[in-house]
Short mmCIF file of C-alpha atoms and ligand atoms in Angstrom, two decimals:
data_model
loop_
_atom_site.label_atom_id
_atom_site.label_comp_id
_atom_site.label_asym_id
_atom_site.label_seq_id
_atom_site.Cartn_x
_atom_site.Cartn_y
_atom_site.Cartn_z
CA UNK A 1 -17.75 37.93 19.26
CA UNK A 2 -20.07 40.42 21.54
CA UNK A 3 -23.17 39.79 21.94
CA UNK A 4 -25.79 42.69 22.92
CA UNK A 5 -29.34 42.25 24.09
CA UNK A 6 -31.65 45.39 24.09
CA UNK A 7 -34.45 45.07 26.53
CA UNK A 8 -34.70 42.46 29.39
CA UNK A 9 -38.30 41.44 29.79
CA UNK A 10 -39.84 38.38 29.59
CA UNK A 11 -37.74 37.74 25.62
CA UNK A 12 -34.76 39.37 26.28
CA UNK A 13 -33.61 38.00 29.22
CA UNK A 14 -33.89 34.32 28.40
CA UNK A 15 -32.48 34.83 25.29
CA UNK A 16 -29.49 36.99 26.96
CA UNK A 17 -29.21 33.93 29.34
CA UNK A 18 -28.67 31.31 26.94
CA UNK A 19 -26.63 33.25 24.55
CA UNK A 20 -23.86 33.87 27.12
CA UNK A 21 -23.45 30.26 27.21
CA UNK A 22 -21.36 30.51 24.19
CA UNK A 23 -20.69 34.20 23.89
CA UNK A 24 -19.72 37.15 25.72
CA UNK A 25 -23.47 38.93 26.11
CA UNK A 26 -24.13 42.25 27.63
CA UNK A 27 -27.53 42.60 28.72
CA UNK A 28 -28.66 45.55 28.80
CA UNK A 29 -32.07 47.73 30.14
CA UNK A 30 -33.13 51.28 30.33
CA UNK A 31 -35.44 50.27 33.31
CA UNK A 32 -31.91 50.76 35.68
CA UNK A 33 -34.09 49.40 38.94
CA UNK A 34 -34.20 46.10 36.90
CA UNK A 35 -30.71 45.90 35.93
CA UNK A 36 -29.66 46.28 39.63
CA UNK A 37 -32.07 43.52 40.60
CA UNK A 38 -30.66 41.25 38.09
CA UNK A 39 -27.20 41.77 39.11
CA UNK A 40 -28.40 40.41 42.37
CA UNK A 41 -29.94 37.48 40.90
CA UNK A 42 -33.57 38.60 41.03
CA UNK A 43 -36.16 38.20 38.39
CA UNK A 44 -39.52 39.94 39.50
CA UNK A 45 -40.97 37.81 36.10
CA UNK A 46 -40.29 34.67 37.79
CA UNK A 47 -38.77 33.14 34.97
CA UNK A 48 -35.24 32.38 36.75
CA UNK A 49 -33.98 32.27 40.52
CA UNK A 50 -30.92 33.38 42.09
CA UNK A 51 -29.36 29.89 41.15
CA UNK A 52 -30.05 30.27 37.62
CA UNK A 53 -27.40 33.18 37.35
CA UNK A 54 -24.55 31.77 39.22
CA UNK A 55 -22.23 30.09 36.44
CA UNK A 56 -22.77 32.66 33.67
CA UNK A 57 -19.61 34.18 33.55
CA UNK A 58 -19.97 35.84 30.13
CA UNK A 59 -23.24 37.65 31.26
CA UNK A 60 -22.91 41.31 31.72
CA UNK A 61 -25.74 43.41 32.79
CA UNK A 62 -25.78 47.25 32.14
CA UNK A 63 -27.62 50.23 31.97
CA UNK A 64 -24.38 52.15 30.14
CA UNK A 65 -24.76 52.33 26.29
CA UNK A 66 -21.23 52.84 26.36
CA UNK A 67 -20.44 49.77 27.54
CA UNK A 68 -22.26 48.44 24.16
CA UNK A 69 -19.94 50.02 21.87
CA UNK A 70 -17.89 47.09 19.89
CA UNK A 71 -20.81 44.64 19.52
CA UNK A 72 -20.95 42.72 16.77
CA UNK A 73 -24.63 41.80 17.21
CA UNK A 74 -27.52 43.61 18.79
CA UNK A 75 -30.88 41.73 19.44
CA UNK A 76 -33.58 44.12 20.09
CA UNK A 77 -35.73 42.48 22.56
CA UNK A 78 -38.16 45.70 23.64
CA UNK A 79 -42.29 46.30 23.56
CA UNK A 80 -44.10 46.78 20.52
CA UNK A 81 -47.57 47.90 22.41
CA UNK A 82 -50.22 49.51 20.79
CA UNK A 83 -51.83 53.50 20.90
CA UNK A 84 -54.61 54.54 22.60
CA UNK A 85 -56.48 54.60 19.02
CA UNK A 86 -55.21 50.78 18.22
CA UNK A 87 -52.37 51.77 16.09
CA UNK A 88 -49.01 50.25 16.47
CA UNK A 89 -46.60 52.41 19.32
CA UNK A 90 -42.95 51.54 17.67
CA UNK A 91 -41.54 54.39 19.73
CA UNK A 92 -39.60 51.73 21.76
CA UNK A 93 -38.22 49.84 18.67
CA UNK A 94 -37.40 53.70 17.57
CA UNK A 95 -35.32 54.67 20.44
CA UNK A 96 -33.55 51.04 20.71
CA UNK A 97 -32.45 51.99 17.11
CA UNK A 98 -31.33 55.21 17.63
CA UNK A 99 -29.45 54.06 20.47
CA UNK A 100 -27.74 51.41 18.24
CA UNK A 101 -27.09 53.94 15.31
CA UNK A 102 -24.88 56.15 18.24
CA UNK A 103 -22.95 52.84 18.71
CA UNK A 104 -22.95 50.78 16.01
CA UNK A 105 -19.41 49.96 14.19
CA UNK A 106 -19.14 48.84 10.55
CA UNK A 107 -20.37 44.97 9.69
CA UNK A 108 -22.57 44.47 12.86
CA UNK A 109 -25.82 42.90 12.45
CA UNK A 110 -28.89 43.95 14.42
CA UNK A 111 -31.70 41.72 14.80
CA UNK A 112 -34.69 42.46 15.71
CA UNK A 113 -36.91 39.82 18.03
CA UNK A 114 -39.87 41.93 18.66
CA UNK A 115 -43.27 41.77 17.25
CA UNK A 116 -43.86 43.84 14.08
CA UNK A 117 -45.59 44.08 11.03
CA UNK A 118 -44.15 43.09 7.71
CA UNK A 119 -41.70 45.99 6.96
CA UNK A 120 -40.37 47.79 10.67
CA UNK A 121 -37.42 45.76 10.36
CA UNK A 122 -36.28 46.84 7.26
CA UNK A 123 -37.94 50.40 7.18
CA UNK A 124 -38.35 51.81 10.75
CA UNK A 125 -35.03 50.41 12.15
CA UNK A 126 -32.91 49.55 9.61
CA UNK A 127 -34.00 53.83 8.51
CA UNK A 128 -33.30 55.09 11.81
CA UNK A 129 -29.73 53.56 12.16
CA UNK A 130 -28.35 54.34 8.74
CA UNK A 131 -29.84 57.86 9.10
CA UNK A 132 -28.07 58.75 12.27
CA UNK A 133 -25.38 55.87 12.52
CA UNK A 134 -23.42 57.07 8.69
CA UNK A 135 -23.13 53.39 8.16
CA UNK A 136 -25.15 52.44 4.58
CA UNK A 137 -27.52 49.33 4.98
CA UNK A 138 -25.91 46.60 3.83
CA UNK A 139 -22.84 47.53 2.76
CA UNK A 140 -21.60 48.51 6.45
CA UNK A 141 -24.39 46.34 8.72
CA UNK A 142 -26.95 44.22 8.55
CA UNK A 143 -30.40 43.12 9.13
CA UNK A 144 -32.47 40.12 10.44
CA UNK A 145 -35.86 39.25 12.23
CA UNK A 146 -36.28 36.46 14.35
CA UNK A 147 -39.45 36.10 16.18
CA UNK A 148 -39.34 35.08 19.69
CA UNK A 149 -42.41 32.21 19.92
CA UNK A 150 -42.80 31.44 23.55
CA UNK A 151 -45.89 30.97 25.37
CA UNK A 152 -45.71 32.05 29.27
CA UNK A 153 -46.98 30.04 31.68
CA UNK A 154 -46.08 26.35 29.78
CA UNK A 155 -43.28 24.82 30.95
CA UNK A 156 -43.12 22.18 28.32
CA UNK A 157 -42.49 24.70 25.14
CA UNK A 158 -39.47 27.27 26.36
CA UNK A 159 -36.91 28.62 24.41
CA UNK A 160 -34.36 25.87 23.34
CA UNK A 161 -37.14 23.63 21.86
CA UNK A 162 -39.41 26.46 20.15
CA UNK A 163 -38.95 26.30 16.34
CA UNK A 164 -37.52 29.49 15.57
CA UNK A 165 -38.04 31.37 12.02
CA UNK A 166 -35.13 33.65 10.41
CA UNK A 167 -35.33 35.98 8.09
CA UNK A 168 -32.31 37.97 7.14
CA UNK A 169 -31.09 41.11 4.32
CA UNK A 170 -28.72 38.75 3.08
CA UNK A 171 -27.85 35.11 3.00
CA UNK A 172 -24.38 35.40 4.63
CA UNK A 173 -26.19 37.25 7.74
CA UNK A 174 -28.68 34.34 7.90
CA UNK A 175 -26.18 31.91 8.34
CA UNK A 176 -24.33 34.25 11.12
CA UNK A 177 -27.26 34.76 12.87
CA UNK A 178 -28.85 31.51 12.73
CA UNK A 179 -25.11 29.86 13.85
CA UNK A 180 -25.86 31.82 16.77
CA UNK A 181 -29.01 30.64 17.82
CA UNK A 182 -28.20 27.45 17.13
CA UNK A 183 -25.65 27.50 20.04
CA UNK A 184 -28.51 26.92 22.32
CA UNK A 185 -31.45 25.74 19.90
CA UNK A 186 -32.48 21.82 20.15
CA UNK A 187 -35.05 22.07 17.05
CA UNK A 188 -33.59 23.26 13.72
CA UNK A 189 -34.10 26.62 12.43
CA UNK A 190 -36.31 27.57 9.84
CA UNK A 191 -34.89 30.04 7.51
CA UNK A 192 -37.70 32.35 5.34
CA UNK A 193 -36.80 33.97 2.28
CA UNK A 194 -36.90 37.73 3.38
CA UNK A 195 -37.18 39.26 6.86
CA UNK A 196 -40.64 40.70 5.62
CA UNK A 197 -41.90 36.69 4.86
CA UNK A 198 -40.74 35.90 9.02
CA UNK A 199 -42.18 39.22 10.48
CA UNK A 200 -45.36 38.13 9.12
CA UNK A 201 -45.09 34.70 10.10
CA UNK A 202 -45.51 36.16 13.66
CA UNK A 203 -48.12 38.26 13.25
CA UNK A 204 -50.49 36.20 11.50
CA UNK A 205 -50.01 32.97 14.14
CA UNK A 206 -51.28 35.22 16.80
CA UNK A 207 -53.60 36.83 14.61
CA UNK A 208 -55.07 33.69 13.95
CA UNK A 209 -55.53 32.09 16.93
CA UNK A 210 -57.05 35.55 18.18
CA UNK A 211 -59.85 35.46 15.33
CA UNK A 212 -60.38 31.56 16.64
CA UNK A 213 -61.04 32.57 19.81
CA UNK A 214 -63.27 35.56 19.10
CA UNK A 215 -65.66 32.91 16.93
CA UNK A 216 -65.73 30.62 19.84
CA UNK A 217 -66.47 33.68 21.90
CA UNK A 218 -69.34 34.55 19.52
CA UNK A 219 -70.66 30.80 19.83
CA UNK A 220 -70.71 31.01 23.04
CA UNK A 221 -72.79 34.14 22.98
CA UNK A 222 -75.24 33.03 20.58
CA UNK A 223 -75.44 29.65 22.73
CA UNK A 224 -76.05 31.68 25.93
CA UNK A 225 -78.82 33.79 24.61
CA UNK A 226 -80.43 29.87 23.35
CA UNK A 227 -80.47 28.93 26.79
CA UNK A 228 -77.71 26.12 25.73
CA UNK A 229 -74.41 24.83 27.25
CA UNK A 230 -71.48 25.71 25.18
CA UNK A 231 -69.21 23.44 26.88
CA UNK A 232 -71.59 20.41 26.12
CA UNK A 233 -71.65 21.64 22.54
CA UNK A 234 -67.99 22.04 22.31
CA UNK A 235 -67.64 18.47 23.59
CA UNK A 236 -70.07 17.29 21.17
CA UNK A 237 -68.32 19.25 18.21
CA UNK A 238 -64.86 18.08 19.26
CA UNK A 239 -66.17 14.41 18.13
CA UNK A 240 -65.05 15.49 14.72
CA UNK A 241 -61.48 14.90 13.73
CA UNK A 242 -61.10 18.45 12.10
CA UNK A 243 -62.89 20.66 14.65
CA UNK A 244 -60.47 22.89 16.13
CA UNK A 245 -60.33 22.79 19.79
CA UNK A 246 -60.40 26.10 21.26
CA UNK A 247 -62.51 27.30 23.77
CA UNK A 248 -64.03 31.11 24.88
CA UNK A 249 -61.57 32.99 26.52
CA UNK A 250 -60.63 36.34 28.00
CA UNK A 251 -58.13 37.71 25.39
CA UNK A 252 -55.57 39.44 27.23
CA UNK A 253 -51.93 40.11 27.15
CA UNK A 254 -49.59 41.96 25.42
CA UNK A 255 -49.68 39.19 22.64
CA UNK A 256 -52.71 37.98 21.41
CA UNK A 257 -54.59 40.78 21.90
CA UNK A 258 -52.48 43.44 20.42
CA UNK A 259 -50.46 42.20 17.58
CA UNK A 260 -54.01 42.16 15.52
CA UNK A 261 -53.64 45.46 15.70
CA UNK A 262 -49.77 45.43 14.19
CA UNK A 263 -51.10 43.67 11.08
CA UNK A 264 -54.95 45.41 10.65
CA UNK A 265 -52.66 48.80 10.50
CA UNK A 266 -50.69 47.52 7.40
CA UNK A 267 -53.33 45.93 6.08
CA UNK A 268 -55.19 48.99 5.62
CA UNK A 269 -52.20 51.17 4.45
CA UNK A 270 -51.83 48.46 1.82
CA UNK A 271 -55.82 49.64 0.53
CA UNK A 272 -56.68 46.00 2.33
CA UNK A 273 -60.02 47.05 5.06
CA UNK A 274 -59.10 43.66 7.23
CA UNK A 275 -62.73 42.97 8.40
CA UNK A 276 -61.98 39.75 9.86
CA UNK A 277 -59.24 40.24 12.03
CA UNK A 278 -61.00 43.50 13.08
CA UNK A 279 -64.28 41.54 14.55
CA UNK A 280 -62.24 39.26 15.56
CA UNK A 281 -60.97 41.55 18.33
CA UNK A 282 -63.95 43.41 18.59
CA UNK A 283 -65.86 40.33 19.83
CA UNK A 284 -62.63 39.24 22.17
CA UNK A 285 -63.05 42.96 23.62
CA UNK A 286 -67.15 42.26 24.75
CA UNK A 287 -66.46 39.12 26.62
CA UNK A 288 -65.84 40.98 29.99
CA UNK A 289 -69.46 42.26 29.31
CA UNK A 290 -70.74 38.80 28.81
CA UNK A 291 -69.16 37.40 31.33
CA UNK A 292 -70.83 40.28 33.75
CA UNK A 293 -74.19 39.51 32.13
CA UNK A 294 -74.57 35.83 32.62
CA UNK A 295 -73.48 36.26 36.14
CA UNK A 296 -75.76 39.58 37.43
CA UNK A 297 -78.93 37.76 35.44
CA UNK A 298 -78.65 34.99 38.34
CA UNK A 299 -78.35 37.05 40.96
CA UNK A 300 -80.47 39.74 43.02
CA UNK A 301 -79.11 43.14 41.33
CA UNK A 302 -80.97 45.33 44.49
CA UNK A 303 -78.30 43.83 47.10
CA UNK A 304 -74.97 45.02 47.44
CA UNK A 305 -73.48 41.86 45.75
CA UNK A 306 -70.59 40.28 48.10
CA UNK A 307 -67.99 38.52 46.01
CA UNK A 308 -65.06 36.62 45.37
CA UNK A 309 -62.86 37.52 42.66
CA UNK A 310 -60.43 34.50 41.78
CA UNK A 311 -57.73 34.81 39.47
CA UNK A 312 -56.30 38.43 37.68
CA UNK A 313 -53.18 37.48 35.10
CA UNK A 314 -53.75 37.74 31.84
CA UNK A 315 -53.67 33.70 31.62
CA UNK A 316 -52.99 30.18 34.11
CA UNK A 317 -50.01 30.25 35.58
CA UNK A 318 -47.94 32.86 34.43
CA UNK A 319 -47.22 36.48 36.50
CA UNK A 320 -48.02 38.72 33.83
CA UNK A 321 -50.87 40.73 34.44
CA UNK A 322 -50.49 43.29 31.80
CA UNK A 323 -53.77 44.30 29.31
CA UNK A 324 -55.37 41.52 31.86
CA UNK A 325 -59.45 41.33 31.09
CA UNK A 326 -59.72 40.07 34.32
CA UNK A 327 -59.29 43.58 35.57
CA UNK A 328 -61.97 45.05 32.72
CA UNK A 329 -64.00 42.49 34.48
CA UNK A 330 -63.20 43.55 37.74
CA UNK A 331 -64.51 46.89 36.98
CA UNK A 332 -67.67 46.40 35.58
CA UNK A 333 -68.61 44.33 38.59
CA UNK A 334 -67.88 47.38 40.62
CA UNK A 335 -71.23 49.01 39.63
CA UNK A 336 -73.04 45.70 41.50
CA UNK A 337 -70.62 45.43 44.30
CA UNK A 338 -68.98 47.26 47.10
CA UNK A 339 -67.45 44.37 48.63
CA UNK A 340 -65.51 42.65 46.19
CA UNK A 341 -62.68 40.42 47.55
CA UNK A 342 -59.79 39.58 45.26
CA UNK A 343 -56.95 37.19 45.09
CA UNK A 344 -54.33 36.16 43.06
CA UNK A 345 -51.23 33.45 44.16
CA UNK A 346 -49.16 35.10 40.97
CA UNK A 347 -49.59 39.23 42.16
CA UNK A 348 -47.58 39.77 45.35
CA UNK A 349 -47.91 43.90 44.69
CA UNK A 350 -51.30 43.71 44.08
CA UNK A 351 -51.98 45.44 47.33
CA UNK A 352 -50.85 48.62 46.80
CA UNK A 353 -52.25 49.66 43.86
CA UNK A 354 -56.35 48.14 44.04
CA UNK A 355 -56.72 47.60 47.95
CA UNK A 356 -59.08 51.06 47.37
CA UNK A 357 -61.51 50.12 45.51
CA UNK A 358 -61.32 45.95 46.50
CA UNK A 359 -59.92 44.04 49.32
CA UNK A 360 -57.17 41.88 48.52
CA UNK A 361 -56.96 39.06 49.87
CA UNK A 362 -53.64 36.91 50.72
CA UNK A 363 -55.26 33.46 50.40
CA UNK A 364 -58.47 32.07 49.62
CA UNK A 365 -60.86 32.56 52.50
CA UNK A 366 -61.67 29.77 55.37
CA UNK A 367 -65.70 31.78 55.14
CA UNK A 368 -68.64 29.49 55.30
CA UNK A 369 -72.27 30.70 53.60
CA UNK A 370 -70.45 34.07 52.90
CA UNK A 371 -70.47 35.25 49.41
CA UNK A 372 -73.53 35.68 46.87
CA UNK A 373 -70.90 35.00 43.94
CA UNK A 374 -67.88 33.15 43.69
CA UNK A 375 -65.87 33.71 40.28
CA UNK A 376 -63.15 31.78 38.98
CA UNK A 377 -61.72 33.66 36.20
CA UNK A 378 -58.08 32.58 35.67
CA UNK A 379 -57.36 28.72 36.16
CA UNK A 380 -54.30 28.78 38.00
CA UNK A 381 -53.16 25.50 39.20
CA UNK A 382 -53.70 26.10 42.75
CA UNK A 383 -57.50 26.93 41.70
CA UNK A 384 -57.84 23.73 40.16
CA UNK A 385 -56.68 21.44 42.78
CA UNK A 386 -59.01 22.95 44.93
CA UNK A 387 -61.93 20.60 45.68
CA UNK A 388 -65.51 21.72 44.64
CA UNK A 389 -66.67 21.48 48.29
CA UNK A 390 -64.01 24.35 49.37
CA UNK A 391 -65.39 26.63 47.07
CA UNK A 392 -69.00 25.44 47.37
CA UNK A 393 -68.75 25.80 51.29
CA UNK A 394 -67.91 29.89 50.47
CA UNK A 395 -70.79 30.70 48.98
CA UNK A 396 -74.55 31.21 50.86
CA UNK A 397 -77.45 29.15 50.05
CA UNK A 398 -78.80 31.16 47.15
CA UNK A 399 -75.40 32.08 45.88
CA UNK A 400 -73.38 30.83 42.66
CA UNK A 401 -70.09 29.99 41.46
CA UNK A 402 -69.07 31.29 38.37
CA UNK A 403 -66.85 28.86 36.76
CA UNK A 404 -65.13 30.48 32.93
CA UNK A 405 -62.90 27.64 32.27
CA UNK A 406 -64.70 25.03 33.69
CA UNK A 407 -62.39 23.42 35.88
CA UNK A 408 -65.60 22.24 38.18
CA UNK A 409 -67.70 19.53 38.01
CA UNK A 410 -71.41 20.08 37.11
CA UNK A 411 -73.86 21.30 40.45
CA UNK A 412 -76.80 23.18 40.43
CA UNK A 413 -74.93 26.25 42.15
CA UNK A 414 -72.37 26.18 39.33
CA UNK A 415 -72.66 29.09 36.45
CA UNK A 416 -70.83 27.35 33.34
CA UNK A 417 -69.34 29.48 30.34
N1 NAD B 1 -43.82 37.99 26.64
C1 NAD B 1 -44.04 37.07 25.72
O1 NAD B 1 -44.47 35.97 26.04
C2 NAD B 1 -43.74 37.31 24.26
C3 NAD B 1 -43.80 36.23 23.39
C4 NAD B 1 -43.48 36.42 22.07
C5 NAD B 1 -43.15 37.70 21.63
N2 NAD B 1 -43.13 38.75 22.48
C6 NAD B 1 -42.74 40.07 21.97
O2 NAD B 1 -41.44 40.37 22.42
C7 NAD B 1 -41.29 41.77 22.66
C8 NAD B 1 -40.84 42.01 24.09
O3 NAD B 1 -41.86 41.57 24.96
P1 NAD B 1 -41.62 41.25 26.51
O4 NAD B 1 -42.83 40.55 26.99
O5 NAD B 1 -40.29 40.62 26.70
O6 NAD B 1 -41.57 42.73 27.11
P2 NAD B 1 -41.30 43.13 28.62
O7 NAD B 1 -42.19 44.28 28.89
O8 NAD B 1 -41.34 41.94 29.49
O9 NAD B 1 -39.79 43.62 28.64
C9 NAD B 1 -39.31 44.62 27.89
C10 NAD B 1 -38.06 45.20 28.56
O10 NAD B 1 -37.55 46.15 27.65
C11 NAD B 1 -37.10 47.29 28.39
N3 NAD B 1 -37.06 48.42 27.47
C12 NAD B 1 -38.07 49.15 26.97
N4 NAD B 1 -37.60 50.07 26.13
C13 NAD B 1 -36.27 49.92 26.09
C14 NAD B 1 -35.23 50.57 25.40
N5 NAD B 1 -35.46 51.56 24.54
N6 NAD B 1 -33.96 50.16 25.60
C15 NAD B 1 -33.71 49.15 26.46
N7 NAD B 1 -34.65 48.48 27.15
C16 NAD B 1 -35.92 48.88 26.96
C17 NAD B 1 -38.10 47.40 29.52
O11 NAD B 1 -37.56 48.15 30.59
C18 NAD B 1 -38.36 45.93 29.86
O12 NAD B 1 -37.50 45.47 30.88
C19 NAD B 1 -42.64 42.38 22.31
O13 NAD B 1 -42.62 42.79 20.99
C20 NAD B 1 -43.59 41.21 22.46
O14 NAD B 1 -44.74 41.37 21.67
C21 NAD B 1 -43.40 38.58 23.80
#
């Protein structure tokens, strides 16, 4: 059996890595600067070192297509980003396809990981390849979705003990595919009726925990213009055995924050105007502005603000910075600031690409009484095993530290969410 993995990012290449456990896998990327790195054993994710690579013998990485030909299996592992106008940008998943349908040899199955809306698997790639392969759907390959449910950054859920969901064209497929996950999967697979029923699985859990957000995001705004602590409410609310515990947050990422998008399109082309899920991410969108506001209305607006910009991923502990709010953030503050220090322990290129408009810093700063605002936007680990004296000793006597997740202790100089 060949394996083939299409797209090596932060889903593909785990999923190429554990596959070639059992099978012969080629792994393979049109980005050919990443390919070479991973031949060498380097992962500029951060999800694997050089060690990690050493005994996998049946792990082939390419940039060839032609060294794809013969696979019985294709996993497309590739972005499914959004438009500038919000709509869903499938041109990836497209030219995976096509690239398949050039390749493809009778009874292989293609599977598709990436996040959709109900109906891409079926209709945009199952289309493409029988259109330009010759091959009819279902009588000469096959189809399946599988979402891929990992959550950077948390070490305790990876990919062998996620719960994965299969949907597949036909039964006989299902039990192909899902024999082949379960070669490295520790929690059984659960097997929908139709590929549709598991590509909308996905969408809607990230849907919904984006809508959860954006109404704790909304609390919080009503709570702020009341004069009232949100966290203390929170607290108060999570007394209750069904409250749901989420808290405001930035929304960022290629996850959360886009696949909304994936299922408001459908929604509407299906005559259904998805209101909810539409606030939702309009109220996830404002919180930059929020933040901003809470922050300049305790400060002197007339000085040229000096601050201290902690944290830029899109979450704690992860490397990802992509569709990060911390960098919507980031620019709004310019308008109050020209001296804006920043610092990150996750972006090691950060340099190169902001050190015009902020200084980037390389660790946080041994400055006494120096900055009017300290902000602490992304929790990473290292942030919160600093001790609230450190960060209190940074700022001067009338300054503040803004503190979004609340990893500090009450103090008078502390600006809660
Ligand atoms: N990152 C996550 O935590 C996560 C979690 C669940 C689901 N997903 C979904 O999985 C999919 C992949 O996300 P990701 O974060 O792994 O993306 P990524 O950006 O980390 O990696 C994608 C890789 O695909 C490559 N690529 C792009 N087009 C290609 C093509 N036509 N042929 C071959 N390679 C191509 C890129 O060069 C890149 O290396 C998306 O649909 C995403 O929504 C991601």
């Amino acid at each position: 059996m060949k394996l083939t993995i299409i797209g090596l990012g932060y889903v593909g290449l785990p999923l190429a890595i554990e596959l070639s456990k059992n099978y012969s896998t080629f792994a393979y990327d049109i980005d050919r600067n990443r390919i070479e790195a991973l031949k060498l054993g380097k992962d500029i994710n951060n999800q694997f070192r050089k060690k990690d690579f050493i005994d996998l013998k049946n792990l082939n990485f390419t940039s060839k297509k032609e060294d794809l030909t013969n696979s019985d299996i294709f996993f497309i592992t590739v972005p499914s980003p959004i438009k500038k106008n919000k709509s869903p940008n499938l041109s990836l998943i497209e030219k995976a396809s096509y690239m398949i349908s050039k390749i493809i040899k009778k009874n292989a199955i293609v599977v598709l990981e990436s996040t959709v809306y109900p109906g891409v698997t079926r209709k945009i790639v199952g289309k493409i390849i029988e259109k330009n392969s010759g091959l009819k759907f279902l009588k000469d390959f096959n189809l399946a979705y599988s979402p891929e449910r990992i959550n950077p950054g948390d070490n305790k859920k990876n990919i062998k003990n996620i719960r994965k969901i299969i949907g597949a064209s036909n039964k006989q497929t299902l039990n192909k595919v899902s024999k082949i996950y379960n070669s490295f999967l520790e929690e059984k697979i659960f097997k929908t009726e139709s590929i549709e029923i598991a590509e909308a699985a996905k969408v809607i859990e990230n849907t919904q925990r984006d809508v959860n957000i954006a109404l704790i995001n909304e609390f919080n705004k009503i709570f702020n213009s009341m004069s009232l602590d949100t966290n203390s409410i929170l607290n108060a609310a999570s007394t209750k055995w069904n409250f749901l515990n989420f808290k405001p947050g930035l929304v960022g990422g290629h996850c959360i924050g886009v696949d909304p998008y994936y299922l408001a399109f459908i929604s509407r082309k299906f005559g259904t105007e998805p209101k909810m899920i539409l606030s939702g991410r309009e109220v996830n969108e404002t919180v930059p502005k929020l933040i901003l506001k809470k922050c300049i209305s305790k400060l002197n607006k007339n000085k040229n603000l000096r601050v201290l910009f902690l944290g830029l991923t899109f979450k704690e502990n992860c490397p990802d910075f992509r569709n990060s709010k911390a960098f919507d953030l980031l620019n709004l503050l310019k308008k109050y600031s020209k001296k804006i220090d920043i610092y990150d322990p996750f972006l090691n290129n950060l340099k190169k690409k902001y050190s015009q408009d902020f200084k980037v810093l390389k660790n946080i700063p041994n400055k006494r009484n120096f900055y009017d605002l300290v902000m602490i936007i992304v929790p990473h680990r290292m942030f919160v095993k600093i001790n609230i004296n450190k960060y209190l000793s940074l700022i001067k006597e009338d300054g503040f530290i803004y503190d979004f997740k609340n990893i500090l202790n009450n103090h008078k100089s502390i600006i809660k969410v």
